[in-house]
Short mmCIF file of C-alpha atoms and ligand atoms in Angstrom, two decimals:
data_model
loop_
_atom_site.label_atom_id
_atom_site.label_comp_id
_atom_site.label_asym_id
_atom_site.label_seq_id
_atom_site.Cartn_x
_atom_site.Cartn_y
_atom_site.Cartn_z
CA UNK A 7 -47.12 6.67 1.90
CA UNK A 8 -48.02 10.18 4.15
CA UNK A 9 -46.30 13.20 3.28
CA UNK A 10 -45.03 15.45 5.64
CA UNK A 11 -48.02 17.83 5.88
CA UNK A 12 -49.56 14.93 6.92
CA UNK A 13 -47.99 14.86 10.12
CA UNK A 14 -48.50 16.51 13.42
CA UNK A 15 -45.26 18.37 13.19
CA UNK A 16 -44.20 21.63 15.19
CA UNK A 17 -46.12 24.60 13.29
CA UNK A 18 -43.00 26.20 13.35
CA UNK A 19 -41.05 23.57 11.19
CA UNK A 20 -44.04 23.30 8.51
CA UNK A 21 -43.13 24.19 4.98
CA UNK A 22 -39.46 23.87 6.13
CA UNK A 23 -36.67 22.14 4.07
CA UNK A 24 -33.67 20.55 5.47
CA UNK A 25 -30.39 22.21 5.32
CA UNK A 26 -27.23 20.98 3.35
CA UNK A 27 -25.33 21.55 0.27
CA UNK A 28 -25.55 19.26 -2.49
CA UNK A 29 -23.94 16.27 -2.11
CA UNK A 30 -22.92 14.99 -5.82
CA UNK A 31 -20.68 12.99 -7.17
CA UNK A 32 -17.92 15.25 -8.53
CA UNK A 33 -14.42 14.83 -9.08
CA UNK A 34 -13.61 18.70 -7.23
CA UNK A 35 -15.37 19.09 -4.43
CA UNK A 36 -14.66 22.96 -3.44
CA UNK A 37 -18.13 23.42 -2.25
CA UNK A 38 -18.15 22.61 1.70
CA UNK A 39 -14.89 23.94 2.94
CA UNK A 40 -13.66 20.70 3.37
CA UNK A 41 -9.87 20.09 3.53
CA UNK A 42 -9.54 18.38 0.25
CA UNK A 43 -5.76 16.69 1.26
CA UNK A 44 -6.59 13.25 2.96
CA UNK A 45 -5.26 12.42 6.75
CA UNK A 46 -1.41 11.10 5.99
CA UNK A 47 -1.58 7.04 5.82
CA UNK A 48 0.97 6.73 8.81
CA UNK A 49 -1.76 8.90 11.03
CA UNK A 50 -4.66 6.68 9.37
CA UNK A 51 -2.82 3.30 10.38
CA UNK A 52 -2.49 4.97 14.41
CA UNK A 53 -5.88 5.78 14.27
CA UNK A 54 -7.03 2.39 13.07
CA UNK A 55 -5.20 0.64 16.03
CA UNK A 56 -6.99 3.05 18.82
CA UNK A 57 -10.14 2.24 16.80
CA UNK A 58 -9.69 -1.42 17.21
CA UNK A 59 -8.88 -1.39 20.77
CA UNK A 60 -11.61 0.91 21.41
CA UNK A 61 -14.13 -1.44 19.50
CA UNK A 62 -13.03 -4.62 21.79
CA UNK A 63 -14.63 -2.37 24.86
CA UNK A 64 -18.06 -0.95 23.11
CA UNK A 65 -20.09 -3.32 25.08
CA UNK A 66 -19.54 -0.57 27.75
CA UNK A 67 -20.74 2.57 27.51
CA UNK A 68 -18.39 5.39 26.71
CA UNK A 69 -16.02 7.83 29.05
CA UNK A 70 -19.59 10.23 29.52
CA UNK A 71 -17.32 12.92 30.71
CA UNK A 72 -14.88 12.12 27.85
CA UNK A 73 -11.97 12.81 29.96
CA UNK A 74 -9.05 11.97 27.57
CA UNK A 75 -10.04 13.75 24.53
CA UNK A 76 -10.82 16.85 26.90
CA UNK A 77 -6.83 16.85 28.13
CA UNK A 78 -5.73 16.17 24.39
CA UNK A 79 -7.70 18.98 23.27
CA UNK A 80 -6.34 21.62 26.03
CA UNK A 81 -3.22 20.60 25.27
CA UNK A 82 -4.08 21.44 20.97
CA UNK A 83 -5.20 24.66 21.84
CA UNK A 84 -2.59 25.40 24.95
CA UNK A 85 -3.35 29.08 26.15
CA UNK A 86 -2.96 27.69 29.88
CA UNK A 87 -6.21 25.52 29.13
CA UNK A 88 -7.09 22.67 31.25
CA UNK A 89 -9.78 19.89 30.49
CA UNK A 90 -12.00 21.73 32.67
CA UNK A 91 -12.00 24.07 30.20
CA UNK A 92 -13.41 22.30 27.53
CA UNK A 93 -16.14 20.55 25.85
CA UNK A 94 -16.87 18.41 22.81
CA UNK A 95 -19.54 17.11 20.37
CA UNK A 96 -20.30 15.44 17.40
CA UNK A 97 -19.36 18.13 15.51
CA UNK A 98 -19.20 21.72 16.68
CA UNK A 99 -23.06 22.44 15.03
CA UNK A 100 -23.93 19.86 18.13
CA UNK A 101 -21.57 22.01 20.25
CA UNK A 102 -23.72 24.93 19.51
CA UNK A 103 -26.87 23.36 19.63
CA UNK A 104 -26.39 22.18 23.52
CA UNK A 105 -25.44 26.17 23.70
CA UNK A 106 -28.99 27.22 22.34
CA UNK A 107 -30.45 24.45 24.29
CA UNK A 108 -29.02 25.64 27.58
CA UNK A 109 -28.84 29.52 27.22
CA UNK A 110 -31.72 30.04 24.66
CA UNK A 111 -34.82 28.50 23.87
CA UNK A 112 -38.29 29.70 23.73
CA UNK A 113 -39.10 33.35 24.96
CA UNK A 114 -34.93 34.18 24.21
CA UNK A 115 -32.80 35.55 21.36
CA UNK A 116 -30.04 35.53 19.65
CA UNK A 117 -27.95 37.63 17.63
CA UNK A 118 -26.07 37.27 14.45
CA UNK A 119 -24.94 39.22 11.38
CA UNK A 120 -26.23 37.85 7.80
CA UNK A 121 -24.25 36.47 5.65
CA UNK A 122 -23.22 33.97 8.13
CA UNK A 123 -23.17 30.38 8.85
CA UNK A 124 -26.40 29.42 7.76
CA UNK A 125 -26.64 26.95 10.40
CA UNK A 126 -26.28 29.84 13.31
CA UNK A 127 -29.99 30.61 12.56
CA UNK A 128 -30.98 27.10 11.49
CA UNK A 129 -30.36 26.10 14.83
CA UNK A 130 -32.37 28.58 16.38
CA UNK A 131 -34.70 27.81 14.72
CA UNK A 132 -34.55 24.08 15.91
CA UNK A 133 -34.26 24.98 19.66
CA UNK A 134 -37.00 27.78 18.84
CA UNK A 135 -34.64 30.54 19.82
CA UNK A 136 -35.54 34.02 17.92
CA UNK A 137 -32.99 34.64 15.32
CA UNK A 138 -32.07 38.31 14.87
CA UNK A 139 -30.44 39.70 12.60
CA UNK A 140 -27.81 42.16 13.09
CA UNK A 141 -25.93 44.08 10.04
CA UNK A 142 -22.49 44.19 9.07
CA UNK A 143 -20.61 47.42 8.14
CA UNK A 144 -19.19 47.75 4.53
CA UNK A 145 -17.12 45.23 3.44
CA UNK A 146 -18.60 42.79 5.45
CA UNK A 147 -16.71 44.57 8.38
CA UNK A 148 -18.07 44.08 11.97
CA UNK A 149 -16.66 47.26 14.13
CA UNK A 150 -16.96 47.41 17.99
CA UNK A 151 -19.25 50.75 17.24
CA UNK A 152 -21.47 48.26 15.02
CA UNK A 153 -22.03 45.49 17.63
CA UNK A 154 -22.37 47.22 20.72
CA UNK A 155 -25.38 49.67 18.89
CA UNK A 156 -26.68 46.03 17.77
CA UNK A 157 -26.88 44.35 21.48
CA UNK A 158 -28.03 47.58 22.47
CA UNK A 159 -31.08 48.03 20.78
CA UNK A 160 -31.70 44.02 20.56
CA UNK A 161 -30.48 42.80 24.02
CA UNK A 162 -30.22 39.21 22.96
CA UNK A 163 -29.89 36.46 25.49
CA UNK A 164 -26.76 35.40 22.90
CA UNK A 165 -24.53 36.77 20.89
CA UNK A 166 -22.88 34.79 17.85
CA UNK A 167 -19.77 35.78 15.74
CA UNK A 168 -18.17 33.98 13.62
CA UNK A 169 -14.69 34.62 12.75
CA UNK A 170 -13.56 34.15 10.07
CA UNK A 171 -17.06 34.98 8.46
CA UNK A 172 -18.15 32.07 6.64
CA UNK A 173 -18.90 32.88 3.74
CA UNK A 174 -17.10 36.30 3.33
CA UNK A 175 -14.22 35.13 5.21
CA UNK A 176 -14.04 38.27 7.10
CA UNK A 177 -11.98 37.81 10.81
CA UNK A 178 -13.61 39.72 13.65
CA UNK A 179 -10.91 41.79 15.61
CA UNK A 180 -10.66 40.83 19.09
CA UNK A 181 -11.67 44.43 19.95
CA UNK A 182 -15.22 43.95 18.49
CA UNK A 183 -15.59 40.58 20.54
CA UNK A 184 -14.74 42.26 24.05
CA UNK A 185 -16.87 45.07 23.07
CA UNK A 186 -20.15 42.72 22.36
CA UNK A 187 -18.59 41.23 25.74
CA UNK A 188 -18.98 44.32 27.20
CA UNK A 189 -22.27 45.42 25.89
CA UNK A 190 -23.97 42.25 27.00
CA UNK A 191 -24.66 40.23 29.91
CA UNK A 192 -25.69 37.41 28.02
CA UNK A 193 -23.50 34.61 26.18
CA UNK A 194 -21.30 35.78 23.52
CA UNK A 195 -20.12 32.66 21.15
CA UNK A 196 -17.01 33.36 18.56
CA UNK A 197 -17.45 30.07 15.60
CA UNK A 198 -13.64 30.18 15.09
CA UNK A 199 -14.35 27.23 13.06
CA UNK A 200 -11.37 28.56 10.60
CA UNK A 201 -8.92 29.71 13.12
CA UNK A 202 -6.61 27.82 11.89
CA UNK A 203 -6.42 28.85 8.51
CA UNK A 204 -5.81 32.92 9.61
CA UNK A 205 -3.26 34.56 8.37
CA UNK A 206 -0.18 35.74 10.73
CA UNK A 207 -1.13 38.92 12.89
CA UNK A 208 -5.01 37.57 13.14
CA UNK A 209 -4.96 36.52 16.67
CA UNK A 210 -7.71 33.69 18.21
CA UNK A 211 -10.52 34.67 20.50
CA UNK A 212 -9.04 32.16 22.82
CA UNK A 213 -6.25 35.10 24.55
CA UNK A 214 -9.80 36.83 25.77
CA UNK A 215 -11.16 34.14 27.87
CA UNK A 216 -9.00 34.90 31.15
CA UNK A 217 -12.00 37.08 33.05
CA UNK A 218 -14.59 36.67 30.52
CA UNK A 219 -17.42 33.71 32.17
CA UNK A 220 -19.39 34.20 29.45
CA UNK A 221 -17.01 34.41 26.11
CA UNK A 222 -17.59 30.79 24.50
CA UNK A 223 -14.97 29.65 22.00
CA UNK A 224 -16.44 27.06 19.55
CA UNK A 225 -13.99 25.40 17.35
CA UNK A 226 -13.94 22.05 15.05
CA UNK A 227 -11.87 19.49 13.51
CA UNK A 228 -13.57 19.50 10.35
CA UNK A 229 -11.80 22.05 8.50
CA UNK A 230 -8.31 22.13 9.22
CA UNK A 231 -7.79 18.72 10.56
CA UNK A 232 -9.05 17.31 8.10
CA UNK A 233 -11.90 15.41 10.07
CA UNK A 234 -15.17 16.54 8.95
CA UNK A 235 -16.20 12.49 8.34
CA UNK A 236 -15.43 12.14 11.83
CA UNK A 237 -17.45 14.53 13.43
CA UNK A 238 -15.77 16.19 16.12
CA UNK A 239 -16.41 19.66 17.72
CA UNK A 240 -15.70 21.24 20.54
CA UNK A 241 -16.00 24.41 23.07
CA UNK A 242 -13.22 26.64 24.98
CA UNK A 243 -14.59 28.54 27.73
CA UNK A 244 -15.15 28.65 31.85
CA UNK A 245 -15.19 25.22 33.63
CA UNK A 246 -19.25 27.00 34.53
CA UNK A 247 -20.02 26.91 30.95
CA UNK A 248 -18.72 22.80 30.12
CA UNK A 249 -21.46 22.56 33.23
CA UNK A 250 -24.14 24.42 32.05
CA UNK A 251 -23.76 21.84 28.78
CA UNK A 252 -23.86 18.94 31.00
CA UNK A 253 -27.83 20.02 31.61
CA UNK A 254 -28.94 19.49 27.92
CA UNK A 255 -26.07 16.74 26.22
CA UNK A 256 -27.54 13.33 26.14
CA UNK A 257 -25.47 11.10 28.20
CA UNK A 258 -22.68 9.26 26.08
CA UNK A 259 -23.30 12.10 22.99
CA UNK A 260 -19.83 10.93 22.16
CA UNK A 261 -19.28 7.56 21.15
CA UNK A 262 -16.03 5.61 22.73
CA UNK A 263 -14.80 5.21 18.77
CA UNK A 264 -15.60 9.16 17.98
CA UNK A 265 -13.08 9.13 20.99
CA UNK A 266 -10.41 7.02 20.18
CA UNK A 267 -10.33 7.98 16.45
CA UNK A 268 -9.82 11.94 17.83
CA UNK A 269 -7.42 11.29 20.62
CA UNK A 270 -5.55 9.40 18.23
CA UNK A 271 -5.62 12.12 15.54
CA UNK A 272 -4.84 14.83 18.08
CA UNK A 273 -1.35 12.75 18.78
CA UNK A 274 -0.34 13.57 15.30
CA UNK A 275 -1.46 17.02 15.25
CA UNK A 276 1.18 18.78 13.22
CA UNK A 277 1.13 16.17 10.58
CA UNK A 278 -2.89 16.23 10.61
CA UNK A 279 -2.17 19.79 10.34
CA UNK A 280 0.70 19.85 7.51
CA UNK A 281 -1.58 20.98 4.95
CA UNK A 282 -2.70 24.08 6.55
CA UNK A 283 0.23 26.06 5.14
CA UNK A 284 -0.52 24.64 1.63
CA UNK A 285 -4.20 25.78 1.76
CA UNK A 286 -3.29 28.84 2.79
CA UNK A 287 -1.22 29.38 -0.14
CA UNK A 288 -3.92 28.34 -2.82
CA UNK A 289 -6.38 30.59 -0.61
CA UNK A 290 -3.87 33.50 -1.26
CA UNK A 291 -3.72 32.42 -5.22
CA UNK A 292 -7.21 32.39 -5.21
CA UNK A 293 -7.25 36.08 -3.56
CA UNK A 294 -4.49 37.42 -6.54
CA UNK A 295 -6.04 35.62 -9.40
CA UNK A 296 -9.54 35.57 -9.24
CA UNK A 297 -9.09 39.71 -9.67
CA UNK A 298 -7.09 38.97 -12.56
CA UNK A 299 -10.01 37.35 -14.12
CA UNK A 300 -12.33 40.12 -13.81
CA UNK A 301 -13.78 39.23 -10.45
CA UNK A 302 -14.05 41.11 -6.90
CA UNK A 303 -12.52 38.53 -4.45
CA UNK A 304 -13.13 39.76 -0.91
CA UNK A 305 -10.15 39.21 1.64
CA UNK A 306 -10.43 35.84 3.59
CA UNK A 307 -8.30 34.55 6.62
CA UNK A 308 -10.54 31.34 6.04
CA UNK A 309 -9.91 28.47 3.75
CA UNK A 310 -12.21 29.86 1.07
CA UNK A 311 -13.00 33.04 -0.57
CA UNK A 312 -16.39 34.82 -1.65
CA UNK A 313 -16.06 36.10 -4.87
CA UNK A 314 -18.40 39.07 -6.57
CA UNK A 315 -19.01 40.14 -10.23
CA UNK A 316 -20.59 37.30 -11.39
CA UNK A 317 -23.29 38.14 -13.93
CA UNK A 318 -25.26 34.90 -13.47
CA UNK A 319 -24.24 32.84 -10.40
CA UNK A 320 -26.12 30.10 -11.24
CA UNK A 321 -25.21 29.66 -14.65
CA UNK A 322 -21.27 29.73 -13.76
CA UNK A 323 -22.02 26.93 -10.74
CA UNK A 324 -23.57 24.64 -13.62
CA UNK A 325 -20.75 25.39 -16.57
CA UNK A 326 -18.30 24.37 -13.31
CA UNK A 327 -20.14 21.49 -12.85
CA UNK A 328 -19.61 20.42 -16.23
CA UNK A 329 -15.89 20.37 -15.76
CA UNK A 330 -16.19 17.97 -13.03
CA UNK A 331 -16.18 20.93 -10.29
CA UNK A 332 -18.20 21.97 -7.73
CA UNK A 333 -18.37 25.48 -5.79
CA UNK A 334 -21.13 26.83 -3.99
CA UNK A 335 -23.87 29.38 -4.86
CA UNK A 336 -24.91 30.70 -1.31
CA UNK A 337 -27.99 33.08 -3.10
CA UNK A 338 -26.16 36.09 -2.64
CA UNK A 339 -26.34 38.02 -5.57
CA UNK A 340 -23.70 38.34 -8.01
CA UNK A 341 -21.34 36.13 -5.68
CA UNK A 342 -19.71 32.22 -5.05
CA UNK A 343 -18.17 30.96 -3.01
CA UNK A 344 -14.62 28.56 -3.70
CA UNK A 345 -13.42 26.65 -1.18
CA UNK A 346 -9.07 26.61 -1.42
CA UNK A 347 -8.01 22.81 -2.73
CA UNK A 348 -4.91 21.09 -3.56
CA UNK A 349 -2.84 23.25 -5.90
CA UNK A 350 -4.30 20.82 -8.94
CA UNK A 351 -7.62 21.67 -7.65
CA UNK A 352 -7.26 25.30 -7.28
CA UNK A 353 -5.44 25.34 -10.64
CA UNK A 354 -8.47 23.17 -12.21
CA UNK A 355 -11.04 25.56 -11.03
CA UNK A 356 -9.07 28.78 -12.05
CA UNK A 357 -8.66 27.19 -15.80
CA UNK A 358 -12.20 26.05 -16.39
CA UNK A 359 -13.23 29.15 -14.47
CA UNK A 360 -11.15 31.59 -17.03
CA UNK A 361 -12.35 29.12 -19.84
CA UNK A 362 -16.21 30.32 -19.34
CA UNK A 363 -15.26 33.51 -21.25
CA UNK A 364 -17.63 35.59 -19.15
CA UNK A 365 -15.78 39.01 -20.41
C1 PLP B 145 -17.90 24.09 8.70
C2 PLP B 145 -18.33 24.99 9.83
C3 PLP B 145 -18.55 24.46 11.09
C4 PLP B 145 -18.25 23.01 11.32
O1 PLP B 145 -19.25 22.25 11.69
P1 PLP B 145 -18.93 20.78 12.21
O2 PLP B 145 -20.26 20.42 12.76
O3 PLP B 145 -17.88 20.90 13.25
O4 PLP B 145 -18.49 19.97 11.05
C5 PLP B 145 -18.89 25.30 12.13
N1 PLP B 145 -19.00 26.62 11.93
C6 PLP B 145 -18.77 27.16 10.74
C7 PLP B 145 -18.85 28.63 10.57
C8 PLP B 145 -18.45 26.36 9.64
O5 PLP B 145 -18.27 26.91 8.44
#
């Protein structure tokens, strides 16, 4: 068998790794920012009859301009959206790979501000956009001031923010996005991948997009619909944008059951969204109680929380592991990350966390 050097790969994917967080068998997963409550069985048993009409039609291909799921997902995210408005993909890391692959590529840039999704530079990387990286005020804060100096003395071809930050959980106020509007004439792309999980008072990018041709609103169904096996993503922006897409998706990206199984979800929407309160809730007792064990928990509107003062990051995602629980160690120093669980989860992690006797 070859090895990879052996091939005649890109020079600029040589010595790469893939991304992705471990996948391992453990009993509490809190390492991916999954919603750890599974879809209610009456929404499961809906979505299993669309599935099963769908399948008696796959010898066709599928709806290419995905009409139906583009109305049902208007009518999620209401703000006067139309279907016209919006785009979808097999998850929204697809969503914002067709962006990259229509408004960047070779010979054009794009900002971002470290620590971020990983996979905002990942996939520049993989459409051979230059990444650059912007930097965030204290606290992980991103001001107006901040990101207008930033596209000023970069001028990227694209601008991404992602709010809330994963993995500080930081939101972005919607004054610093229609200032890096205003600084740029390039594509500005809010991740709001989280929206859902903000607290009242932290309003959605989504009340900007009236005027604004090139403000691009990516959300998923991963996190708070619980749909991350599913892989669904999509885009809220000007009808101009959905076309520019058009120019770089595959045809039929989205498979007639991907369809069915979302439209059908998207029916139930505030029972696939039920949880959301709950999660908030062990996010907040996360926020109070990890300071009560000696750590620095930074504030999240997200459905996880970044938490400094660890001594040995490493060694504390390893004892965790050992109780059957997994969290994530991103490499930043002194910090994890904790994604908010059932209340049985949370409560797990904050025992066997307080058990390590790291004081
Ligand atoms: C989890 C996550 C996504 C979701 O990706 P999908 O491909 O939709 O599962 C997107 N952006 C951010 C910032 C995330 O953390």
């Amino acid at each position: 068998m070859a090895s990879l050097s052996d091939l005649p790969i890109r020079d600029d994917l040589r010595g790469l790794s893939p991304y992705g967080a471990p996948q391992k068998h453990v009993r509490i997963q809190l390492n991916v920012n999954e919603n750890t409550h599974p879809i209610p069985e009456a929404v499961a048993t809906d979505i299993v009859a669309s599935l099963a009409r769908a399948i008696l039609g796959v010898n066709r291909y599928p709806d290419r301009e995905f009409t139906e799921l583009r109305e049902s997902l208007a009518g999620y995210l209401g703000h006067g959206l139309t279907a016209e408005n919006i785009w979808a993909a097999n998850g929204s890391n697809e969503v914002l790979q067709q962006i990259l692959q229509a408004f960047g590529g070779p010979g054009r840039t794009v900002l971002g501000f470290p620590p971020t999704y990983s996979m905002h530079s990942i996939i520049a990387s993989g459409t051979g956009t230059t990444w650059i990286a912007g930097e965030r005020d204290a606290g992980f804060e991103l001001s107006p001031a901040t990101v207008t100096r930033w596209i000023e003395e970069t001028s990227p071809d694209i601008v991404f923010l992602c709010s809330p930050n994963n993995p500080t959980g930081t939101p972005v106020s919607l004054e610093t996005i229609a200032a890096a509007y205003e600084a740029t004439s390039g594509i500005v792309v809010v991740d709001e991948a989280y929206a859902e999980f903000a607290p009242d008072g932290v309003e959605s990018a989504l009340s900007l997009l009236p005027g604004r041709e090139r403000l691009l609103i990516s959300r998923t169904m991963s996190k708070a619909f619980a749909f991350a096996g599913a892989r669904v993503g999509y885009l809220a922006a000007d009808p101009a944008v959905t076309d520019a897409l058009r120019l770089v998706r595959l045809p039929y990206h989205l498979s007639a059951l991907t369809q069915a199984a979302a439209i059908a979800a998207l029916a139930h929407a505030p029972e696939m969204l039920a949880m959301v309160d709950d999660i908030r809730t062990q996010r907040d007792r996360l926020l109070t109680e990890l300071p009560r064990l000696g750590f620095h928990a930074w504030p999240s509107a997200a459905n996880f929380v970044l938490f400094g003062g660890v001594d040995d990051p490493h060694a504390v995602f390893e004892a965790l592991l050992e109780h059957d629980i997994i969290i994530r160690d991103l490499g930043i120093p002194g910090h994890l990350r904790v994604t908010a669980g059932t209340a049985t989860e949370t409560t797990a992690f904050l025992n066997a966390l307080e058990s390590l006797q790291l004081h």
